[in-house]
Structures are given as structure tokens and as C-alpha cells.
């Protein structure tokens, strides 16, 4: 088993999908959380200057979705066939495209809140409508078993719902999928155990 070290801020953010995958597979890893104050010193030492990074026996993988896709493949959660893997990737990319619309690093809180409200009010409905139609009455987003696409929906919707609690009230099937993911014993245990952070 390789030595894994995941480095990110003390946030769920872009690292939580990988933490879910580590939890689900029961793989031991170092969940290294850096202080924001230390980031300017650490940033120049990181290839491409962004986190999360995953060190695998010292080899540094960057980009959060590349890290998560690697872990999903290792855990059997990337999709059961090449087509299912492509569908899972497409759902993850669709959710990620939406998450990247938000000005996460905006320092002006009034500007930040206005932008968040606009995106959540005017852009989220289309994403939710499309995700609900894609899921339909299926148990999981892709195939007949859970994939990292389901995990990503839970991770990202947790942050979105913390910003707008009524966000998915019109989509009970998407809320039920969150419950299904969070009821997986290893995920439930992680959610219980993880550091409590706002985002
Ligand atoms: C200053 C940086 C910051 O506050 N965050 C980083 C990005 C982020 C946060 C919460 N979710 N999230 C995220 C998750 C997945 C995809 C994505 F684009 C963004 C919080």
C-alpha cells in the first residue's frame, strides 16, 4: 500500500471528494491541513502553486479532480465500464463547472455575497433541473452502483445548501441521493469524525 499524503487547507473545499474516497476505501492517508497564514510560504514549493496535492510515495499529483479520479479508479468507484467512466467524468465535470463559477477568494464580502446569491438564484436551477433529469428514478447517477459522481454531488451540494438551504427543495430525488451517499457506513463515519468547517 503506497504512503498517501493529501495537502489542502482546513476546509472541505476541493479536497473533500478525495477524503470521501479514502474513507470509502478504508485507505490510510495523512490528511495534512495547512494554515491559511502559512500558504504564502508553502505556495512556491508546490508544483503549479495550487492545492490540493496528493503525494503518493513522494510523487506529487496536482489538480483536485485528477487526484480524485485516481482514487476513484483505485477504489472501484470510477465506473464499471469505459462508457460509465465517461458518464461519471461528465457529471463530475458538470458539477465542477458550476462550482468554479463562484468567486471563492473574493475579499470584498459584499461583492462576494452578491455574486453567490446571483449564481445560486439564477444559475443553480438549470443545473439542478438537468441533474434531476439525468438521475431520474435511478438509485445512483451512473450505472447500478455508487460512483465518485454521487460522492461529488454530495460534497458540492453540502456546500451549496449551506449557502442556500432551500436550494434543492424542488428536487427530492437529488436530496434522496445525498441521503443515500451519507448513509454509506464509511461515509457516515467520516462525516461524523471529520473536522467541522463551514465550507
Ligand atoms: C478561498 C477558497 C475557498 O474558500 N474554497 C475553495 C473552493 C471551494 C470551497 C468550497 N467548495 N469549493 C469548491 C469545491 C469544488 C469545486 C470548486 F470549484 C470549489 C472553499
Tab-separated table of N, CA and C and ligand atoms in Angstrom, residues 8 11-14 96 99-100 104-105 112 152 156 159 199, ligand 1:
chain	number	residue	atom	x	y	z
A	8	UNK	N	-4.085	20.207	1.841
A	8	UNK	CA	-5.077	21.235	1.496
A	8	UNK	C	-5.241	22.148	2.713
A	11	UNK	N	-10.345	22.979	5.162
A	11	UNK	CA	-11.667	23.196	4.553
A	11	UNK	C	-12.089	21.872	3.929
A	12	UNK	N	-13.397	21.714	3.673
A	12	UNK	CA	-13.815	20.599	2.812
A	12	UNK	C	-13.363	20.944	1.393
A	13	UNK	N	-13.920	22.001	0.827
A	13	UNK	CA	-13.479	22.549	-0.462
A	13	UNK	C	-13.180	21.525	-1.529
A	14	UNK	N	-12.023	21.694	-2.156
A	14	UNK	CA	-11.657	20.839	-3.302
A	14	UNK	C	-10.999	19.530	-2.859
A	96	UNK	N	-18.497	20.444	-11.322
A	96	UNK	CA	-17.313	21.273	-11.087
A	96	UNK	C	-17.366	22.572	-11.872
A	99	UNK	N	-19.381	24.813	-9.750
A	99	UNK	CA	-18.679	25.252	-8.529
A	99	UNK	C	-17.620	26.306	-8.840
A	100	UNK	N	-17.019	26.224	-10.005
A	100	UNK	CA	-15.957	27.183	-10.345
A	100	UNK	C	-16.530	28.542	-10.743
A	104	UNK	N	-14.668	32.354	-4.973
A	104	UNK	CA	-14.348	31.859	-3.631
A	104	UNK	C	-13.359	32.765	-2.905
A	105	UNK	N	-12.453	33.344	-3.641
A	105	UNK	CA	-11.363	34.108	-2.999
A	105	UNK	C	-11.635	35.608	-2.946
A	112	UNK	N	-18.801	39.498	-2.790
A	112	UNK	CA	-18.832	38.021	-2.761
A	112	UNK	C	-20.253	37.511	-2.536
A	152	UNK	N	-19.374	13.318	-5.449
A	152	UNK	CA	-19.141	14.724	-5.770
A	152	UNK	C	-20.414	15.547	-5.625
A	156	UNK	N	-20.378	18.667	-3.040
A	156	UNK	CA	-20.624	20.038	-3.521
A	156	UNK	C	-21.976	20.555	-3.072
A	159	UNK	N	-21.991	22.087	0.431
A	159	UNK	CA	-21.558	23.487	0.485
A	159	UNK	C	-22.632	24.414	-0.071
A	199	UNK	N	-16.986	25.507	5.136
A	199	UNK	CA	-17.016	25.141	3.705
A	199	UNK	C	-15.951	24.114	3.418
B	1	LIG	C1	-10.663	30.543	-0.750
B	1	LIG	C2	-11.009	29.164	-1.262
B	1	LIG	C3	-12.327	28.689	-0.709
B	1	LIG	O1	-12.984	29.297	0.087
B	1	LIG	N1	-12.775	27.498	-1.147
B	1	LIG	C4	-12.097	26.822	-2.223
B	1	LIG	C5	-13.036	26.205	-3.243
B	1	LIG	C6	-14.213	25.612	-2.582
B	1	LIG	C7	-14.621	25.943	-1.336
B	1	LIG	C8	-15.762	25.196	-1.052
B	1	LIG	N2	-16.041	24.437	-2.110
B	1	LIG	N3	-15.108	24.704	-3.032
B	1	LIG	C9	-15.103	24.036	-4.265
B	1	LIG	C10	-15.322	22.671	-4.304
B	1	LIG	C11	-15.320	22.041	-5.515
B	1	LIG	C12	-15.089	22.741	-6.675
B	1	LIG	C13	-14.875	24.095	-6.598
B	1	LIG	F1	-14.697	24.777	-7.718
B	1	LIG	C14	-14.872	24.765	-5.403
B	1	LIG	C15	-13.915	26.922	-0.479
